[in-house]
Coordinates of C-alpha atoms in Angstrom, one line a residue:
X1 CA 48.2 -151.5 160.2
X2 CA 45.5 -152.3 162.8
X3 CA 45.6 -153.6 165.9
X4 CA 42.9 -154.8 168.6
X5 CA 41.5 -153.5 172.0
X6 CA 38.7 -155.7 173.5
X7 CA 37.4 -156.9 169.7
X8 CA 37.9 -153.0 168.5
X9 CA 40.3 -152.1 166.2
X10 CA 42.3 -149.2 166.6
X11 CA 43.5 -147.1 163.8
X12 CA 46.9 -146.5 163.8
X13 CA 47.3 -143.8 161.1
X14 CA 44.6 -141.7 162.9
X15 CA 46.1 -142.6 166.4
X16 CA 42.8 -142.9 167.7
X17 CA 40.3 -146.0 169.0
X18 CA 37.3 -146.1 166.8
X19 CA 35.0 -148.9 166.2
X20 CA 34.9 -150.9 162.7
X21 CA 31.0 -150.3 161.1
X22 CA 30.1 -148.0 162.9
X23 CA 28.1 -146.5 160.0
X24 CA 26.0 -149.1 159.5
X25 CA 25.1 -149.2 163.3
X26 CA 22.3 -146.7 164.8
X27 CA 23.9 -143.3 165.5
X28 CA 21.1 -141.7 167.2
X29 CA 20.5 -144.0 170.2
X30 CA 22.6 -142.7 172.9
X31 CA 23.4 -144.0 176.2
X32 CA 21.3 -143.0 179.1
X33 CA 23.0 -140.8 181.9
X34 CA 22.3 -143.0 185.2
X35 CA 24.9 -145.1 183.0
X36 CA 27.8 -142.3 183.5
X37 CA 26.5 -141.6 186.6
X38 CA 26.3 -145.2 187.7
X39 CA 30.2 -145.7 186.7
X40 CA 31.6 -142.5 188.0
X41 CA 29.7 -143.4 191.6
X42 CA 31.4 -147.1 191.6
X43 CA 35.0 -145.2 190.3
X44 CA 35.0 -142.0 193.1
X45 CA 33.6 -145.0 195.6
X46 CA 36.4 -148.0 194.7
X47 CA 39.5 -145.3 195.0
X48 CA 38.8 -143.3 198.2
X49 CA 40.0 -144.3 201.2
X50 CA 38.1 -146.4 203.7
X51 CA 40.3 -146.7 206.2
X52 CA 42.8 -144.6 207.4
X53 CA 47.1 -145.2 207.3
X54 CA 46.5 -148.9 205.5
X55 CA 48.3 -149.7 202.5
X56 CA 47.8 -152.6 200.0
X57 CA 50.9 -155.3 200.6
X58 CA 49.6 -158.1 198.5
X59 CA 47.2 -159.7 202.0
X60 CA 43.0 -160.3 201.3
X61 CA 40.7 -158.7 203.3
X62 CA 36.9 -157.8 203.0
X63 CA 37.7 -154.2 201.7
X64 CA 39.8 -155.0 199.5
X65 CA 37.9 -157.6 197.7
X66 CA 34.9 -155.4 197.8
X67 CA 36.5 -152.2 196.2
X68 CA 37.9 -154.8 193.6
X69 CA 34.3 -156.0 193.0
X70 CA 33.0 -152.0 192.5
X71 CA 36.4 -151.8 190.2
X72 CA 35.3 -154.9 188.4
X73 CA 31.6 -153.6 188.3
X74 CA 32.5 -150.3 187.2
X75 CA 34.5 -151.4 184.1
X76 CA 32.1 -154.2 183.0
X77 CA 29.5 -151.8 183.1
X78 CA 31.5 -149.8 181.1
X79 CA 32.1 -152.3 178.5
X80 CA 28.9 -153.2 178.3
X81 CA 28.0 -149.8 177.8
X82 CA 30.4 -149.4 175.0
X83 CA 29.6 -152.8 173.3
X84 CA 25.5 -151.7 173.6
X85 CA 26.2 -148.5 171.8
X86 CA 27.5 -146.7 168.6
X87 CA 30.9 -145.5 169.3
X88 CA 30.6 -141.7 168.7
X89 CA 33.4 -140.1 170.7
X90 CA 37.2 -141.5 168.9
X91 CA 40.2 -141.6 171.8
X92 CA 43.9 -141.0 171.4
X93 CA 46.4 -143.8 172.7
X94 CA 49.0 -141.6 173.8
X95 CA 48.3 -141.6 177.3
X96 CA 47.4 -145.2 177.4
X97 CA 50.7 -145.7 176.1
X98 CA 52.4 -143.6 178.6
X99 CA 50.4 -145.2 181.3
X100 CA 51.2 -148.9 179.9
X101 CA 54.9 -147.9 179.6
X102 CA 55.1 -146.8 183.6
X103 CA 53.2 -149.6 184.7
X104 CA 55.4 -151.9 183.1
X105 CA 58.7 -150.2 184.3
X106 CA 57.1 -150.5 188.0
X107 CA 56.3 -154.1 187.6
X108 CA 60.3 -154.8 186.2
X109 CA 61.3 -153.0 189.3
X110 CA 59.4 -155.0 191.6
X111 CA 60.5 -158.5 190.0
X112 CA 64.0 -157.3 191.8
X113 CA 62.7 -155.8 195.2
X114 CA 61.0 -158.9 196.2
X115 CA 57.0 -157.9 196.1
X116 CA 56.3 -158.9 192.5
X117 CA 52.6 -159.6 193.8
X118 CA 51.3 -156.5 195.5
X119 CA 53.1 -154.0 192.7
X120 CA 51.1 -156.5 190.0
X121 CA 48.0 -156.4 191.3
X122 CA 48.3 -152.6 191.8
X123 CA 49.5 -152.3 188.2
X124 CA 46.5 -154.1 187.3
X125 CA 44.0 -152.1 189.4
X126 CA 45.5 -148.7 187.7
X127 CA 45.3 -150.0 184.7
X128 CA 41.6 -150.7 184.5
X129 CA 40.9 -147.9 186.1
X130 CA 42.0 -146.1 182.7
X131 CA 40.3 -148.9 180.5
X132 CA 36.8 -147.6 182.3
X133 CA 37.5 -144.5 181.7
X134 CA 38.8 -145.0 178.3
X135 CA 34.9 -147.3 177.7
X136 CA 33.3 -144.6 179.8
X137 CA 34.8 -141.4 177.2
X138 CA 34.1 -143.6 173.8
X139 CA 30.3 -143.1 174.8
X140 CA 30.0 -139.7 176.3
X141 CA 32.2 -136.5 175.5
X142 CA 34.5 -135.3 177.6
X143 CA 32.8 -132.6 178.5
X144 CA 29.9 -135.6 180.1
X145 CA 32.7 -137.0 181.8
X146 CA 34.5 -134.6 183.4
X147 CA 31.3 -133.4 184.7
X148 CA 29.8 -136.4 185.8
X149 CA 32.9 -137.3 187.7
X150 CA 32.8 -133.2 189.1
X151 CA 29.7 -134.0 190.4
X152 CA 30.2 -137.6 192.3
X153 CA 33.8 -136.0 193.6
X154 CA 31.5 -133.5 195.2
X155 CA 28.8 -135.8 196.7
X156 CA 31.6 -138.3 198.3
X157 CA 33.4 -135.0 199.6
X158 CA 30.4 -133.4 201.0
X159 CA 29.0 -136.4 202.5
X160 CA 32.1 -137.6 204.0
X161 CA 32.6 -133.8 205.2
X162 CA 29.0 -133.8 206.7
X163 CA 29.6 -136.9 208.4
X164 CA 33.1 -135.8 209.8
X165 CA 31.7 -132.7 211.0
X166 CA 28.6 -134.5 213.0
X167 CA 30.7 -137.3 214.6
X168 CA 33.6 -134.6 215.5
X169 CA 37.3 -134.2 215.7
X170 CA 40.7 -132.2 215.8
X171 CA 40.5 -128.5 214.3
X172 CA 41.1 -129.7 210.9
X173 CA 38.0 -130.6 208.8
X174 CA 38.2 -134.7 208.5
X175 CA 36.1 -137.1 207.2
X176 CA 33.4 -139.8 208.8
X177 CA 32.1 -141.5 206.2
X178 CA 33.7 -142.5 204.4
X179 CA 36.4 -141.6 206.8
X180 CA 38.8 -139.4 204.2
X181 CA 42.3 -137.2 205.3
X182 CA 41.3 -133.4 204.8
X183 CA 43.9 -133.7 202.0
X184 CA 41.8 -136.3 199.8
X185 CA 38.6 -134.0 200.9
X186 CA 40.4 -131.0 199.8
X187 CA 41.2 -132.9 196.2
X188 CA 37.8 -133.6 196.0
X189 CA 35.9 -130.7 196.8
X190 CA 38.7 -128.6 194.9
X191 CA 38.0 -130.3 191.4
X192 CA 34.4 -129.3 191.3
X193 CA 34.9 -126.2 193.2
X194 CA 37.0 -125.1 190.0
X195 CA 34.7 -126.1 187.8
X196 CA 32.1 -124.1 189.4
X197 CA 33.9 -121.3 189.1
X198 CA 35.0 -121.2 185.2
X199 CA 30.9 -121.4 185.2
X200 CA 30.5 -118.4 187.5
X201 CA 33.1 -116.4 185.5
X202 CA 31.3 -116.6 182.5
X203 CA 27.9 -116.0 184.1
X204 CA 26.5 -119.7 183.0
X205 CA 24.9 -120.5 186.2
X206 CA 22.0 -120.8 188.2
X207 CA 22.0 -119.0 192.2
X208 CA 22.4 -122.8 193.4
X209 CA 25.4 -122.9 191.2
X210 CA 26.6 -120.1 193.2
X211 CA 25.4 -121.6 196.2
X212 CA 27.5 -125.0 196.0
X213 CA 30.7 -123.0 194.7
X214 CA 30.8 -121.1 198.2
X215 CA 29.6 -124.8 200.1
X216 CA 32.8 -126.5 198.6
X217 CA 35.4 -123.4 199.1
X218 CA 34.4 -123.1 202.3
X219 CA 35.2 -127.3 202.7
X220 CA 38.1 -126.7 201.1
X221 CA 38.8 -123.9 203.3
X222 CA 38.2 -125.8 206.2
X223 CA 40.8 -129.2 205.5
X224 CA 43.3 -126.4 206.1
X225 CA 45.2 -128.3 202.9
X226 CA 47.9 -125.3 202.1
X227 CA 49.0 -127.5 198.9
X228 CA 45.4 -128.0 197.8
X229 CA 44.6 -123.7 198.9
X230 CA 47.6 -123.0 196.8
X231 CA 46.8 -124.8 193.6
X232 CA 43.3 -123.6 193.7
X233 CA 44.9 -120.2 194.0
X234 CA 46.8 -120.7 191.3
X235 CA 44.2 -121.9 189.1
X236 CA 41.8 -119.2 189.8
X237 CA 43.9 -117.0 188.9
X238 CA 44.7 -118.4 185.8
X239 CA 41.1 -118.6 185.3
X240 CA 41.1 -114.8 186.1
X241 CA 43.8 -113.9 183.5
X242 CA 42.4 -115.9 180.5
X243 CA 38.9 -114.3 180.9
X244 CA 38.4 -111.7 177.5
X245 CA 35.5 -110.2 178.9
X246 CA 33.8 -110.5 182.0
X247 CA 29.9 -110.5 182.2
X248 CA 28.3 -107.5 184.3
X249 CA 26.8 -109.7 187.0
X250 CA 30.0 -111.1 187.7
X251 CA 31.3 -107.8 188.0
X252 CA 28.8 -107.2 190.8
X253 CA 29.3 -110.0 192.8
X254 CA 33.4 -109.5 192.2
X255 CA 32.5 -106.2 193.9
X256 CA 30.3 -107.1 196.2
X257 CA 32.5 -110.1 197.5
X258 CA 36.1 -108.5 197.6
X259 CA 35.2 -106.3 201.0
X260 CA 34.5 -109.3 202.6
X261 CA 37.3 -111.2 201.2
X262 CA 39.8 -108.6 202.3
X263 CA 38.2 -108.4 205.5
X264 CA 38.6 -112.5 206.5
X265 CA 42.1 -112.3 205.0
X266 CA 43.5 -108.7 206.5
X267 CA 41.6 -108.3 209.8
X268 CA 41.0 -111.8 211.1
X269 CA 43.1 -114.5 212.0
X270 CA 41.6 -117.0 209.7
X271 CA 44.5 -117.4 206.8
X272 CA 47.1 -117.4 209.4
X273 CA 45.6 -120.0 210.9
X274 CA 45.7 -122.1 207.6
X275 CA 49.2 -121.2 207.2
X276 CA 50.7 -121.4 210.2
X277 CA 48.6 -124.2 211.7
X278 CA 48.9 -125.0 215.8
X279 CA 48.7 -128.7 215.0
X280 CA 52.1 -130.6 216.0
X281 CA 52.4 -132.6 213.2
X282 CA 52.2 -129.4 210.9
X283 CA 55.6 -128.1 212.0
X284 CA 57.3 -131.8 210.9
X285 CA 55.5 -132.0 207.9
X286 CA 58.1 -130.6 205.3
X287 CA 60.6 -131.9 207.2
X288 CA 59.6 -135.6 207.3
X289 CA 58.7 -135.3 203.6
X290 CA 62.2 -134.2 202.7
X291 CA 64.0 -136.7 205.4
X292 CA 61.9 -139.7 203.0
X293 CA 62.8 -138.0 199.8
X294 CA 66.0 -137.4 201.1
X295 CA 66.9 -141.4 200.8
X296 CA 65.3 -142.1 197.6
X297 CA 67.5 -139.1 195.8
X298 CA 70.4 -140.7 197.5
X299 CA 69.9 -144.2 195.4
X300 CA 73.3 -144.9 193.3
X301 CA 73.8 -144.8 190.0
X302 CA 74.2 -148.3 189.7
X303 CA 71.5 -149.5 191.3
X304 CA 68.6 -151.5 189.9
X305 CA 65.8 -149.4 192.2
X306 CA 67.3 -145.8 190.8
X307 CA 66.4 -146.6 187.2
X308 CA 63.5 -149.0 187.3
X309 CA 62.2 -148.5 190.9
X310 CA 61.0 -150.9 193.2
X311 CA 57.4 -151.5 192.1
X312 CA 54.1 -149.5 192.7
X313 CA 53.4 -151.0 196.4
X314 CA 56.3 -149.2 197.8
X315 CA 54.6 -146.2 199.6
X316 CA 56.8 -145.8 202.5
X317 CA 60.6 -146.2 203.1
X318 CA 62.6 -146.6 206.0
X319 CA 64.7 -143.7 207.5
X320 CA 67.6 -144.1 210.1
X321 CA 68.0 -141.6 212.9
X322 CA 64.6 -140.5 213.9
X323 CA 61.8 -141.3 216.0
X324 CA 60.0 -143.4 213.4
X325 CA 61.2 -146.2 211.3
X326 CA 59.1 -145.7 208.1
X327 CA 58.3 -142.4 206.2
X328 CA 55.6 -141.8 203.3
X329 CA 56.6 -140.2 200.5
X330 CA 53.8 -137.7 200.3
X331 CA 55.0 -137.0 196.4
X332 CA 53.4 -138.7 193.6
X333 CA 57.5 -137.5 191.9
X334 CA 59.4 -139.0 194.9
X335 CA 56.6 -141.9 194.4
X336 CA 57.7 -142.4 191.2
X337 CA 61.3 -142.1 191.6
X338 CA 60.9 -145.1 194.3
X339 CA 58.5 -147.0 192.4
X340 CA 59.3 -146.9 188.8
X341 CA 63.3 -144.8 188.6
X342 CA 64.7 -142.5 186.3
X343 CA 63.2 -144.2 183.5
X344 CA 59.6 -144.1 184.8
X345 CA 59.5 -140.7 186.1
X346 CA 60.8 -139.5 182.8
X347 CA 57.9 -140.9 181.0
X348 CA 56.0 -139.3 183.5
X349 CA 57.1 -136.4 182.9
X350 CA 57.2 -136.1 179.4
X351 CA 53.4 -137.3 179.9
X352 CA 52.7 -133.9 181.8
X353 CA 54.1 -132.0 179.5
X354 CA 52.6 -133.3 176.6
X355 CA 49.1 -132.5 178.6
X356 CA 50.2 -129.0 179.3
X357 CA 51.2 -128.2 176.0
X358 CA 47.8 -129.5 174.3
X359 CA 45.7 -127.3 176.6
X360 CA 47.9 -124.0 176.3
X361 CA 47.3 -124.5 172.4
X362 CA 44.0 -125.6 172.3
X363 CA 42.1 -122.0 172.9
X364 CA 38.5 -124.1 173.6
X365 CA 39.8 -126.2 176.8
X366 CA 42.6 -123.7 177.6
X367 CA 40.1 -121.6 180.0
X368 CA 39.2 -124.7 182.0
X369 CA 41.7 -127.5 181.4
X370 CA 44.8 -125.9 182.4
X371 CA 43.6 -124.6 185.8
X372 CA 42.4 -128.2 186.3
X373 CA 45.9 -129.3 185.4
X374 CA 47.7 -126.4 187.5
X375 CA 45.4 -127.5 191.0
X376 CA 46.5 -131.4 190.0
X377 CA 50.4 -130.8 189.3
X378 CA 50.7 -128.4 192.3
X379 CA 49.2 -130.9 194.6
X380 CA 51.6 -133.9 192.6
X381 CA 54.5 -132.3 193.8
X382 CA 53.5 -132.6 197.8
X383 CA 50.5 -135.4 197.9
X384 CA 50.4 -139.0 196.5
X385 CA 48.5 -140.6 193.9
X386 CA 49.3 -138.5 190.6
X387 CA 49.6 -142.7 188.5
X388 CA 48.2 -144.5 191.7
X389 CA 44.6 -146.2 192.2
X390 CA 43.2 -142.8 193.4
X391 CA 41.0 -139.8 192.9
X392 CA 44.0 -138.0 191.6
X393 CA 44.9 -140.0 189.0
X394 CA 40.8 -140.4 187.7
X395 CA 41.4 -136.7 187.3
X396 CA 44.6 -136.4 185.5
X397 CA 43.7 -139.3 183.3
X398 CA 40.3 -137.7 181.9
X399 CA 42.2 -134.8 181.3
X400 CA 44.9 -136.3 179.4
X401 CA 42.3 -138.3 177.3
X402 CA 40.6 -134.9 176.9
X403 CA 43.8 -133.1 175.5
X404 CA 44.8 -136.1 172.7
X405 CA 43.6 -134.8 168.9
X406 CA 40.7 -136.8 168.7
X407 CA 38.9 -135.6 172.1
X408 CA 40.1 -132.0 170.9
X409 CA 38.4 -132.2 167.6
X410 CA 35.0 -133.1 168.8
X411 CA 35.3 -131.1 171.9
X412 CA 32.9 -128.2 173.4
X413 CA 34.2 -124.8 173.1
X414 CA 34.5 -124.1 176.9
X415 CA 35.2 -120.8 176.7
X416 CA 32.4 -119.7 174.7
X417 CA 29.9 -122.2 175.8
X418 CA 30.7 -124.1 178.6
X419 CA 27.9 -126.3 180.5
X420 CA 27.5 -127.8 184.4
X421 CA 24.9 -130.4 182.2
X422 CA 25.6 -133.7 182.1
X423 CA 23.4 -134.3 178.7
X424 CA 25.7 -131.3 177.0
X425 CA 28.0 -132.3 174.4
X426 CA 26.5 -135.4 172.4
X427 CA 27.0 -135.4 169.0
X428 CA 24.1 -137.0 166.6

């Protein structure tokens, strides 16, 4: 049985999207890389933020008509790209099916709550989001895209961290432009940051390589993100565990660099100032998290918003008894639970663990993809935007992709040979 996505048909039996003649097309034209560099910039650039404490409620205004024309631009390019070419790379449609099943559970939540509009056009937003990537990854390998997207995370970080630190500010690392949170600059200086490392590891890099690694730690470093500095923790060290062998000059530089990482951890105040940071709104942090997540757990049984949420434009609720009247959620789970219920954070979940599965079996992604997916779930569980139109959810979604049978099949053996090259991975 065959059905149709955008004029190609999609094979049900092999549970994968693959284009019908492909064999009598050319197979050894391929795409030129400004194309997935050209996408990736409009993607990272249409999902950051470009103002600070706004949220979409369904009103027009010139930013949001222009990220919806780079959003628009991005996947028409995409298809265009797709339509031009030989598809070479088949997809899974597992996780667009998870993604279409939450989507449409958030949009059935919001018919009840009343703001039908901004939750569709939200919905909508997300959604082709993952259709780009979905054009984007049927004409480069995963291995191109993940690093092509590692690489414009990185420029938006590091300009927006340049910029922040010129124009000046509070003693946490913020950005100018565009003018990011240090959380979304620690998400995206963190993803490439990892990369660089699994690279490093392995001894597959030049001394600029090395160079950027310790440019984007120390950014990292610097946002003072304690969810973001724990889930790169935690994903280096996994990185350090799945490592068979370690190459002699990263032996060296292991020795060389733990006297001065003992040093800046055990004789200077610099981690205690991340962890215990002087900042007011540091000490309520956990506490106005928990008072918002507090009232979404406490939805009744009965109720319509416990089991199909309330739509995905509700990012903030209102709490009774403090200073404030409203409270993000700052929890893409609490998110969930509020936008799509029981039923939508369950898909979600199964989702996850699906992904996390795939890459502890897969032995060629294991080394790379499952850090990624530890620095991503860690920061899910205290930061927005894990199935939201953000940086975040570009990540998880080429990852998922990445982890279906089809991506896995044609794949690059990253813990054998890895690459940081954008032109590594086509298949002829």
């Amino acid at each position: 049985m065959e059905h149709s996505l955008a004029g190609k048909p999609i094979l049900a039996q092999y549970r994968s999207v693959l284009e019908s003649g492909t064999k009598n097309r050319r197979t050894t034209v391929n795409p030129g890389i400004f194309h997935l560099i050209g996408i990736s910039l409009l993607s990272v650039g249409c999902v950051v933020a470009w103002r600070q404490g706004a949220f979409f409620t369904g009103g027009l205004d010139p930013v949001v008509v222009l990220k919806a024309l780079m959003q628009s631009a991005a996947l028409g390019w995409a298809w265009l790209v797709a339509k031009q070419y030989p598809v070479k790379f088949p997809l899974g449609i597992r996780s667009l099916n998870f993604l279409a099943l939450i989507l449409l559970i958030s949009v059935l939540g919001s018919l009840a709550s009343g703001n039908v509009m901004a939750s569709v056009v939200i919905a909508v937003r997300v959604f082709m989001m993952a259709i780009t990537i979905v054009y984007v990854m049927r004409s480069f390998s995963a291995a191109q895209t993940l690093i092509a997207l590692s690489w414009c995370l990185a420029v938006v970080g590091v300009l927006s961290s340049a910029s922040g630190l010129a124009l000046g500010g509070g003693t946490r690392l913020s950005g100018g432009i565009p003018p990011l949170s240090p959380n979304e600059i620690a998400l995206l200086v963190g993803v490439p940051a990892l990369v660089l490392l699994h690279e490093c590891l392995r001894a597959r890099v030049h001394w600029w390589h090395v160079v950027m690694l310790l440019m984007l730690a120390g950014l990292l470093f610097l946002s003072e993100s304690r969810t973001a500095l724990i889930g790169a923790a935690a994903a280096a060290g996994i990185m350090l565990l799945l490592v068979r062998r370690f190459p002699l000059q990263t032996v060296i530089i292991g020795l060389l660099g733990l006297p001065v990482l003992l040093y800046l951890a055990l004789l200077t105040p610099v981690l205690q100032n991340v962890i215990f940071r002087e900042d007011s709104a540091s000490l309520l942090t956990l506490n106005s998290r928990t008072i918002s997540w507090s009232v979404v757990l406490s939805y009744p049984l009965d109720s319509w918003e416990r089991w199909v949420g309330s739509g995905l434009s509700m990012k903030t609720i209102e709490v009774d008894g403090q200073f404030w009247d409203e409270q993000v959620f700052d929890s893409s789970w609490i998110s969930l639970l509020a936008q799509s219920g029981i039923t939508g954070t369950l898909v979600a979940f199964f989702w996850v663990l699906s992904c996390v599965v795939m890459a502890l079996k897969t032995a060629k992604l294991r080394t790379l993809f499952l850090p990624l997916l530890m620095f991503v779930l860690v920061r899910s569980f205290m930061e927005n935007g894990l199935i939201d139109a953000g940086a975040m959810f570009l990540v998880f979604f080429i990852l998922s992709l990445s982890l279906e049978r089809p991506s896995i099949a044609q794949s690059l053996d990253w813990q054998y040979a890895g690459s940081l090259k954008m032109r590594a991975g086509s298949l002829n």
